[in-house]
Short mmCIF file of C-alpha atoms and ligand atoms in Angstrom, two decimals:
data_model
loop_
_atom_site.label_atom_id
_atom_site.label_comp_id
_atom_site.label_asym_id
_atom_site.label_seq_id
_atom_site.Cartn_x
_atom_site.Cartn_y
_atom_site.Cartn_z
CA MET A 1 28.87 35.04 -14.12
CA THR A 2 29.48 31.38 -14.79
CA LEU A 3 26.26 29.63 -15.72
CA GLY A 4 27.06 26.38 -13.96
CA ASP A 5 27.89 27.79 -10.53
CA ALA A 6 26.35 26.32 -7.39
CA MET A 7 24.68 23.35 -9.02
CA SER A 8 24.53 19.96 -7.38
CA GLU A 9 24.89 17.32 -10.06
CA ASP A 10 22.89 14.77 -8.06
CA GLU A 11 20.05 17.21 -7.64
CA ILE A 12 19.88 18.19 -11.30
CA GLY A 13 20.07 14.52 -12.37
CA ARG A 14 17.25 13.63 -10.03
CA ARG A 15 15.05 16.49 -11.33
CA LEU A 16 15.71 15.65 -14.97
CA TYR A 17 14.87 12.00 -14.38
CA GLU A 18 11.66 12.90 -12.52
CA CYS A 19 10.58 15.10 -15.42
CA ILE A 20 11.09 12.19 -17.83
CA ALA A 21 9.26 9.74 -15.56
CA ASP A 22 6.29 12.13 -15.31
CA LEU A 23 5.99 12.54 -19.10
CA TYR A 24 6.82 8.95 -20.04
CA PRO A 25 3.28 7.46 -19.93
CA LEU A 26 1.70 10.11 -22.20
CA CYS A 27 0.84 9.09 -25.75
CA ARG A 28 2.46 11.89 -27.70
CA SER A 29 2.29 12.17 -31.45
CA LEU A 30 2.69 14.81 -34.15
CA THR A 31 -0.49 16.48 -32.90
CA GLY A 32 -3.19 15.83 -30.31
CA GLU A 33 -3.90 15.77 -26.61
CA GLY A 34 -0.83 13.73 -25.57
CA LEU A 35 1.41 16.42 -27.04
CA ARG A 36 -0.67 19.21 -25.49
CA GLU A 37 -0.63 17.56 -22.06
CA THR A 38 3.15 17.15 -22.31
CA LEU A 39 3.56 20.88 -22.95
CA ARG A 40 1.11 21.76 -20.16
CA ARG A 41 3.09 19.68 -17.67
CA LEU A 42 6.29 21.37 -18.83
CA GLN A 43 4.69 24.68 -17.88
CA ARG A 44 5.43 23.65 -14.27
CA VAL A 45 9.13 23.88 -15.15
CA VAL A 46 9.12 26.86 -17.55
CA PRO A 47 6.26 29.20 -18.54
CA LEU A 48 5.88 27.87 -22.08
CA THR A 49 3.46 29.47 -24.50
CA LEU A 50 1.38 26.90 -26.37
CA HIS A 51 0.74 27.77 -30.01
CA GLU A 52 -2.01 26.10 -32.06
CA VAL A 53 -1.72 26.01 -35.86
CA ALA A 54 -4.82 24.89 -37.76
CA THR A 55 -4.96 21.76 -39.89
CA GLY A 56 -4.53 22.67 -43.54
CA THR A 57 -2.27 25.69 -42.90
CA PRO A 58 0.36 25.82 -45.64
CA VAL A 59 3.94 26.04 -44.32
CA PHE A 60 6.55 26.28 -47.09
CA ASP A 61 6.17 23.04 -49.08
CA TRP A 62 4.10 21.34 -46.35
CA ILE A 63 0.58 21.45 -44.97
CA VAL A 64 -0.28 21.15 -41.27
CA PRO A 65 -1.81 17.66 -40.95
CA LYS A 66 -5.03 16.55 -39.32
CA GLU A 67 -5.04 16.19 -35.55
CA TRP A 68 -4.76 12.65 -34.19
CA ASN A 69 -6.20 11.53 -30.87
CA ILE A 70 -6.49 8.08 -29.40
CA ARG A 71 -8.56 6.81 -26.49
CA ASP A 72 -8.07 3.06 -26.58
CA ALA A 73 -7.01 0.22 -28.86
CA TRP A 74 -6.86 -3.55 -28.62
CA VAL A 75 -6.91 -6.89 -30.37
CA LYS A 76 -9.10 -9.47 -28.61
CA ASN A 77 -8.98 -13.21 -29.16
CA ALA A 78 -12.03 -15.47 -29.50
CA ARG A 79 -12.35 -15.66 -25.70
CA GLY A 80 -12.50 -11.86 -25.45
CA ALA A 81 -9.05 -11.46 -23.87
CA ARG A 82 -6.96 -8.49 -24.98
CA VAL A 83 -3.87 -10.02 -26.58
CA ILE A 84 -2.64 -6.58 -27.65
CA ASP A 85 -3.59 -3.74 -25.34
CA PHE A 86 -2.87 -0.01 -25.81
CA GLN A 87 -3.50 0.45 -22.08
CA ARG A 88 -0.36 -1.56 -21.29
CA SER A 89 1.89 0.31 -23.75
CA ASN A 90 1.09 3.14 -26.12
CA LEU A 91 3.75 1.75 -28.47
CA HIS A 92 1.28 -1.02 -29.36
CA VAL A 93 -0.53 1.24 -31.83
CA VAL A 94 1.11 2.63 -34.96
CA SER A 95 1.06 6.37 -34.33
CA TYR A 96 -1.51 8.19 -36.51
CA SER A 97 -3.49 4.98 -37.14
CA ILE A 98 -6.93 5.64 -38.60
CA PRO A 99 -9.88 4.30 -36.55
CA VAL A 100 -10.72 0.62 -37.05
CA ARG A 101 -13.38 -1.66 -35.62
CA ARG A 102 -13.82 -5.09 -37.18
CA ARG A 103 -13.36 -8.83 -36.90
CA MET A 104 -10.75 -10.57 -38.96
CA SER A 105 -8.66 -13.69 -39.19
CA LEU A 106 -5.04 -13.71 -38.07
CA ALA A 107 -4.05 -13.98 -41.75
CA GLU A 108 -5.94 -10.74 -42.52
CA LEU A 109 -4.56 -9.04 -39.43
CA ARG A 110 -0.98 -10.18 -39.98
CA PRO A 111 0.05 -7.44 -42.51
CA HIS A 112 -0.95 -4.84 -39.88
CA LEU A 113 1.28 -6.33 -37.15
CA HIS A 114 4.87 -5.13 -36.69
CA THR A 115 7.51 -6.92 -34.61
CA LEU A 116 11.27 -7.05 -34.13
CA PRO A 117 12.22 -10.71 -34.75
CA ASP A 118 15.82 -10.03 -33.66
CA ARG A 119 14.67 -8.63 -30.31
CA PRO A 120 11.76 -10.93 -29.47
CA GLU A 121 10.91 -9.23 -26.15
CA TRP A 122 10.77 -5.65 -27.44
CA ILE A 123 7.88 -3.71 -29.01
CA PRO A 124 8.91 -1.53 -31.96
CA TYR A 125 7.81 2.10 -32.31
CA ARG A 126 6.16 2.86 -35.64
CA ALA A 127 4.37 5.89 -37.04
CA SER A 128 2.57 6.60 -40.30
CA PHE A 129 2.08 10.36 -40.31
CA TYR A 130 1.57 11.12 -43.97
CA ASN A 131 0.01 7.87 -45.23
CA GLU A 132 -3.41 6.98 -43.81
CA THR A 133 -3.21 3.43 -42.54
CA TRP A 134 -3.43 1.52 -39.28
CA GLY A 135 -1.41 -1.07 -37.43
CA PHE A 136 -0.26 -2.61 -34.18
CA CYS A 137 3.24 -3.16 -32.83
CA LEU A 138 3.99 -6.04 -30.52
CA SER A 139 6.82 -8.24 -29.38
CA GLN A 140 7.70 -11.25 -31.50
CA ARG A 141 6.99 -13.38 -28.42
CA GLU A 142 3.44 -11.99 -28.23
CA LEU A 143 2.89 -12.60 -31.95
CA ASP A 144 4.16 -16.16 -31.67
CA ALA A 145 1.56 -16.78 -28.96
CA MET A 146 -1.34 -15.69 -31.20
CA ALA A 147 -3.21 -18.76 -32.49
CA ASP A 148 -5.03 -18.90 -35.81
CA GLY A 149 -8.66 -17.90 -35.56
CA GLU A 150 -10.80 -14.80 -35.49
CA TYR A 151 -9.80 -11.62 -33.70
CA GLU A 152 -11.69 -8.49 -32.81
CA VAL A 153 -9.71 -5.38 -33.69
CA CYS A 154 -10.38 -1.90 -32.34
CA ILE A 155 -8.52 1.37 -32.67
CA ASP A 156 -10.63 4.00 -30.98
CA ALA A 157 -8.87 7.00 -32.51
CA SER A 158 -9.77 10.08 -34.50
CA LEU A 159 -7.94 11.78 -37.33
CA GLU A 160 -9.77 15.04 -37.90
CA VAL A 161 -9.45 18.72 -38.64
CA GLY A 162 -7.90 20.33 -35.56
CA SER A 163 -4.52 21.86 -34.91
CA LEU A 164 -0.85 21.24 -34.38
CA THR A 165 0.55 22.36 -31.03
CA TYR A 166 4.03 23.53 -30.16
CA GLY A 167 5.60 25.13 -27.13
CA GLU A 168 7.81 28.21 -27.04
CA TYR A 169 9.64 29.96 -24.22
CA TYR A 170 11.42 33.23 -24.93
CA LEU A 171 13.87 34.49 -22.37
CA PRO A 172 15.10 38.01 -23.13
CA GLY A 173 18.70 38.98 -22.49
CA GLU A 174 20.74 42.20 -22.70
CA SER A 175 20.82 41.94 -26.48
CA THR A 176 18.24 40.68 -28.97
CA SER A 177 20.74 38.23 -30.50
CA GLU A 178 19.30 34.82 -29.84
CA ILE A 179 20.40 31.36 -28.87
CA LEU A 180 17.91 28.75 -30.06
CA ILE A 181 17.38 25.54 -28.09
CA SER A 182 15.13 23.05 -29.86
CA CYS A 183 13.83 19.57 -29.10
CA HIS A 184 11.20 17.21 -30.52
CA VAL A 185 8.10 16.29 -28.56
CA CYS A 186 6.26 13.84 -30.84
CA HIS A 187 7.28 10.38 -29.58
CA PRO A 188 5.09 8.35 -27.21
CA SER A 189 6.67 6.34 -24.36
CA LEU A 190 10.31 6.66 -25.44
CA ALA A 191 12.64 8.00 -22.78
CA ASN A 192 15.93 8.78 -24.48
CA ASP A 193 14.57 9.69 -27.91
CA ASN A 194 12.50 12.78 -27.15
CA LEU A 195 12.03 12.89 -23.35
CA SER A 196 15.70 13.33 -22.44
CA GLY A 197 16.03 16.33 -24.77
CA ILE A 198 12.75 17.77 -23.54
CA ALA A 199 13.78 17.49 -19.88
CA VAL A 200 17.22 19.01 -20.46
CA ALA A 201 15.82 21.89 -22.57
CA ALA A 202 13.17 22.73 -19.97
CA ALA A 203 15.69 22.60 -17.12
CA LEU A 204 18.07 24.86 -19.05
CA GLY A 205 15.25 27.36 -19.51
CA ARG A 206 14.49 27.33 -15.82
CA HIS A 207 18.14 27.63 -14.82
CA LEU A 208 18.93 30.46 -17.23
CA SER A 209 15.84 32.42 -16.19
CA GLY A 210 17.52 33.05 -12.82
CA LEU A 211 20.76 34.44 -14.28
CA SER A 212 21.78 37.60 -16.08
CA ARG A 213 22.16 36.87 -19.78
CA ARG A 214 23.97 38.67 -22.59
CA HIS A 215 22.00 36.75 -25.24
CA SER A 216 18.27 36.16 -25.49
CA TYR A 217 17.14 32.54 -25.53
CA ARG A 218 14.34 30.86 -27.42
CA PHE A 219 13.31 27.34 -26.38
CA LEU A 220 11.20 25.41 -28.87
CA PHE A 221 9.35 22.19 -28.10
CA LEU A 222 8.22 21.00 -31.52
CA PRO A 223 6.83 17.87 -33.16
CA GLY A 224 9.37 16.35 -35.57
CA THR A 225 9.95 17.69 -39.12
CA ILE A 226 6.69 19.64 -39.52
CA GLY A 227 7.25 21.42 -36.18
CA PRO A 228 10.44 23.32 -37.08
CA ILE A 229 9.02 23.96 -40.55
CA VAL A 230 5.90 25.51 -38.97
CA TRP A 231 8.01 27.64 -36.62
CA LEU A 232 10.34 28.85 -39.39
CA ALA A 233 7.41 29.66 -41.68
CA ARG A 234 5.63 31.67 -38.99
CA ASN A 235 8.73 33.43 -37.68
CA GLU A 236 10.85 34.13 -40.72
CA ALA A 237 11.34 37.76 -39.63
CA LEU A 238 12.93 36.59 -36.35
CA VAL A 239 15.33 34.16 -37.98
CA PRO A 240 18.17 36.69 -38.53
CA ARG A 241 18.37 37.15 -34.76
CA ILE A 242 19.48 33.54 -34.25
CA GLN A 243 23.22 33.66 -33.64
CA HIS A 244 23.68 30.16 -32.25
CA GLY A 245 21.50 27.10 -31.79
CA LEU A 246 21.42 23.60 -30.37
CA VAL A 247 19.10 20.70 -31.06
CA LEU A 248 18.93 18.47 -27.98
CA VAL A 249 18.14 14.77 -28.32
CA CYS A 250 19.14 11.39 -26.85
CA LEU A 251 20.94 12.81 -23.80
CA GLY A 252 20.20 10.19 -21.14
CA ASP A 253 22.03 7.02 -22.23
CA SER A 254 25.51 5.97 -21.14
CA GLY A 255 27.23 6.76 -24.46
CA PRO A 256 29.80 9.51 -24.93
CA LEU A 257 28.62 13.03 -25.69
CA THR A 258 28.38 13.55 -29.45
CA TYR A 259 28.17 16.91 -31.15
CA LYS A 260 26.99 17.18 -34.74
CA LYS A 261 28.18 20.35 -36.44
CA SER A 262 25.93 22.81 -38.23
CA ARG A 263 25.87 22.85 -42.04
CA ARG A 264 28.34 25.76 -41.89
CA GLY A 265 30.80 23.59 -39.98
CA ASP A 266 32.77 26.54 -38.58
CA ALA A 267 30.06 28.41 -36.67
CA VAL A 268 30.90 29.67 -33.19
CA ILE A 269 28.49 27.08 -31.72
CA ASP A 270 30.44 24.34 -33.55
CA ARG A 271 33.69 25.55 -32.04
CA ALA A 272 32.22 26.22 -28.57
CA ALA A 273 30.65 22.74 -28.34
CA ALA A 274 33.79 21.02 -29.65
CA HIS A 275 35.89 22.98 -27.14
CA VAL A 276 33.68 21.96 -24.20
CA LEU A 277 33.57 18.30 -25.24
CA LYS A 278 37.33 18.18 -25.67
CA TYR A 279 37.66 18.70 -21.91
CA ALA A 280 34.66 16.55 -20.97
CA GLY A 281 36.34 13.19 -21.54
CA ASP A 282 35.22 10.57 -24.04
CA HIS A 283 33.30 12.33 -26.80
CA ALA A 284 32.79 12.65 -30.56
CA VAL A 285 32.39 15.58 -32.93
CA GLU A 286 30.71 14.76 -36.21
CA GLU A 287 30.27 16.61 -39.47
CA PHE A 288 26.88 17.82 -40.64
CA SER A 289 24.62 15.53 -42.63
CA PRO A 290 21.12 16.34 -43.94
CA TYR A 291 19.50 13.70 -41.75
CA GLY A 292 18.46 13.62 -38.13
CA TYR A 293 16.16 15.98 -36.25
CA ALA A 294 15.21 19.66 -36.45
CA GLU A 295 18.72 20.58 -37.64
CA ARG A 296 17.57 19.34 -41.04
CA GLN A 297 15.20 22.29 -41.25
CA TYR A 298 17.31 24.94 -39.46
CA CYS A 299 20.25 24.02 -41.69
CA SER A 300 18.23 23.86 -44.93
CA PRO A 301 19.93 26.09 -47.52
CA GLY A 302 17.27 28.83 -47.33
CA PHE A 303 18.15 29.36 -43.64
CA ASN A 304 21.61 27.81 -43.13
CA LEU A 305 21.46 28.63 -39.43
CA PRO A 306 24.38 28.04 -37.07
CA VAL A 307 22.54 25.21 -35.30
CA GLY A 308 24.27 22.02 -34.19
CA ARG A 309 23.01 19.00 -32.31
CA LEU A 310 24.07 17.55 -28.98
CA SER A 311 23.38 13.88 -28.17
CA ARG A 312 25.01 11.04 -26.36
CA THR A 313 24.66 7.97 -28.62
CA PRO A 314 23.06 9.37 -31.77
CA HIS A 315 19.69 8.05 -32.98
CA GLY A 316 19.73 4.71 -34.74
CA ARG A 317 23.06 3.69 -33.22
CA PHE A 318 21.76 2.05 -30.04
CA PRO A 319 19.67 -1.13 -30.28
CA GLU A 320 16.99 0.28 -27.94
CA TYR A 321 16.31 3.12 -30.43
CA HIS A 322 12.60 3.29 -31.40
CA THR A 323 11.68 0.30 -29.23
CA SER A 324 10.04 -0.34 -25.87
CA ALA A 325 13.56 -0.82 -24.46
CA ASP A 326 14.13 2.95 -24.71
CA ASN A 327 12.40 3.12 -21.36
CA LEU A 328 12.92 4.54 -17.86
CA ASP A 329 15.71 2.03 -17.17
CA PHE A 330 17.63 3.08 -20.25
CA VAL A 331 18.16 6.70 -19.15
CA ARG A 332 20.06 7.48 -15.95
CA PRO A 333 20.14 10.62 -13.78
CA GLU A 334 23.95 10.86 -13.90
CA HIS A 335 24.04 10.82 -17.72
CA LEU A 336 21.28 13.41 -17.89
CA ALA A 337 23.16 15.61 -15.41
CA GLY A 338 26.37 15.28 -17.43
CA SER A 339 24.52 16.31 -20.60
CA PHE A 340 22.95 19.27 -18.82
CA LYS A 341 26.38 20.36 -17.60
CA ALA A 342 27.84 20.13 -21.12
CA CYS A 343 24.99 22.29 -22.45
CA LEU A 344 25.56 24.89 -19.76
CA ALA A 345 29.31 24.91 -20.35
CA THR A 346 28.71 25.47 -24.08
CA LEU A 347 26.27 28.29 -23.39
CA ASP A 348 28.77 29.71 -20.92
CA VAL A 349 31.35 29.99 -23.71
CA LEU A 350 28.79 31.74 -25.95
CA GLU A 351 27.84 34.12 -23.14
CA ASN A 352 31.42 35.02 -22.28
CA ASP A 353 33.25 34.96 -25.59
CA ARG A 354 34.53 38.52 -25.99
CA THR A 355 37.24 40.24 -27.95
CA TYR A 356 39.75 42.56 -26.28
CA ILE A 357 42.57 44.91 -27.13
CA ASN A 358 45.80 44.81 -25.14
CA MET A 359 46.26 48.33 -23.77
CA ASN A 360 50.00 47.80 -23.28
CA PRO A 361 50.98 46.07 -26.52
CA LYS A 362 54.59 47.29 -26.81
CA GLY A 363 56.51 44.59 -25.03
CA GLU A 364 54.89 42.58 -22.28
CA PRO A 365 53.45 44.51 -19.38
CA GLN A 366 55.40 44.02 -16.18
CA LEU A 367 52.89 41.69 -14.51
CA GLY A 368 54.57 41.83 -11.11
CA LYS A 369 53.84 45.55 -10.95
CA TYR A 370 50.12 44.72 -10.99
CA GLY A 371 50.45 41.87 -8.50
CA LEU A 372 49.42 39.47 -11.24
CA TYR A 373 52.32 37.04 -10.82
CA ALA A 374 51.22 36.35 -7.27
CA ASP A 375 47.64 35.74 -8.29
CA ILE A 376 46.64 32.29 -7.13
CA GLY A 377 44.32 30.53 -9.52
CA VAL A 378 45.20 32.59 -12.55
CA ASP A 379 47.32 30.73 -15.04
CA GLU A 380 50.35 32.71 -16.15
CA MET A 381 50.36 31.06 -19.57
CA ALA A 382 46.71 31.98 -20.02
CA MET A 383 47.54 35.62 -19.20
CA LEU A 384 50.41 35.64 -21.69
CA TRP A 385 48.21 34.17 -24.41
CA VAL A 386 45.41 36.68 -23.78
CA LEU A 387 47.85 39.60 -23.79
CA ASN A 388 49.56 38.40 -26.93
CA LEU A 389 46.49 37.64 -29.02
CA SER A 390 44.26 40.49 -27.84
CA ASP A 391 44.82 42.74 -30.81
CA GLY A 392 41.13 43.14 -31.54
CA ARG A 393 40.97 40.26 -33.98
CA TYR A 394 40.90 37.20 -31.72
CA SER A 395 38.10 36.37 -29.32
CA LEU A 396 38.65 34.49 -26.07
CA LEU A 397 37.47 31.28 -27.75
CA ASP A 398 40.00 31.80 -30.55
CA ILE A 399 42.69 32.26 -27.91
CA ALA A 400 41.62 29.18 -25.92
CA GLU A 401 41.76 27.06 -29.07
CA ARG A 402 45.15 28.35 -30.14
CA ALA A 403 46.62 28.13 -26.63
CA GLY A 404 45.24 24.65 -26.03
CA LEU A 405 43.83 25.86 -22.72
CA ARG A 406 40.36 25.68 -21.27
CA PHE A 407 38.05 28.57 -22.07
CA GLU A 408 37.48 29.15 -18.33
CA ALA A 409 41.21 29.63 -17.77
CA ILE A 410 41.46 32.11 -20.64
CA ARG A 411 38.39 33.93 -19.46
CA ALA A 412 39.62 34.12 -15.85
CA ALA A 413 42.93 35.54 -17.07
CA ALA A 414 41.13 38.10 -19.22
CA ASP A 415 38.94 39.15 -16.27
CA ARG A 416 42.00 39.79 -14.10
CA LEU A 417 43.81 41.70 -16.85
CA ARG A 418 40.73 43.80 -17.49
CA GLU A 419 40.46 44.64 -13.77
CA HIS A 420 43.95 46.10 -14.06
CA SER A 421 43.02 48.06 -17.20
CA LEU A 422 45.41 46.01 -19.29
CA LEU A 423 42.55 45.01 -21.63
CA LYS A 424 39.69 46.89 -23.20
CA GLU A 425 36.73 45.16 -24.77
CA VAL A 426 36.12 45.66 -28.47
CA PRO A 427 32.43 46.51 -28.81
ZN1 ZN B 501 12.82 9.14 -33.03
#
């Protein structure tokens, strides 16, 4: 079965965009109700299990932090008008701010205000997860409009003992070997950075649940850094099952698809993703670096998992990154659909990469005798490559790479040859 069959690209793009638009207003963070509500809404797409891990739980070198929740926040001027208002944008509050309620001069308030002078209309996104402080983010234009004088400052938040939440969806296949799909869920109203990956991961889970699968799949929706560390610490016994993995992030912008290789650099996922992107038009394949998202943890030396990362424009390389401009206008249904398709095509290679033995290896088989020359839609060169390299050592992906042909063509040729008993699968 081909995973991408019978899919309307318009329809999938529309669904992915709707998922993002639904989750966009929620104030997600490392922990708390915004994150929980995000995962609960995703349960409409896939039956995620929500896990709660108590504050203070040690996980490798880290400790699960306190739970942060926010109800409201504002800065009011002398006339009582909200000049900064959390209700208008959740980016206005530095994520994980401690509660504050006091009056202060603009000069006292100023060190707690963050702007982007180069982009005077945009609000920056800031977080302070492991250093207890507070602050507001606002546009430079809004700051410039704030007169000297006294302001009333309120952050109605709590930072207390609670738990960290993450979502997990396990989809069993014929074998227990697993493909891991991971995304981060800890950013507030940012569409490309976090929501695009979340939407694509959930949609993949839903799509794959309706198909027969050789591999098992594990979808993880985790807060950044601490999330994958928590999962790895709690599931170390399962880790050896992970045969391939993808971190999904920043998949809705107009940039070219970009694959970042695993630390290993030559894992099957690295080759499968590079192969798919090669035929997907404008793209980039980048080497591993110990920075980025959850791949930092999956590819730490104690695990060294074959996990790569798929993005369009990588984080930090688009001006809208971590600002209010990473909004619902910045991500487009057609880019989301293209990313989804690339994921499916990569998974399709992993599902169908097999190794065969040519049952007639002495000289070429006489293809005409089997009616294979007349076969419309089966590439003769692909058949010759499969027959020649199927000596039990080369998989179909190896053959596609060496032949310079698409995996689908190699696979279709192998299917036809197998039907005529010219190939036998190596278990
Ligand atoms: Zn980010």
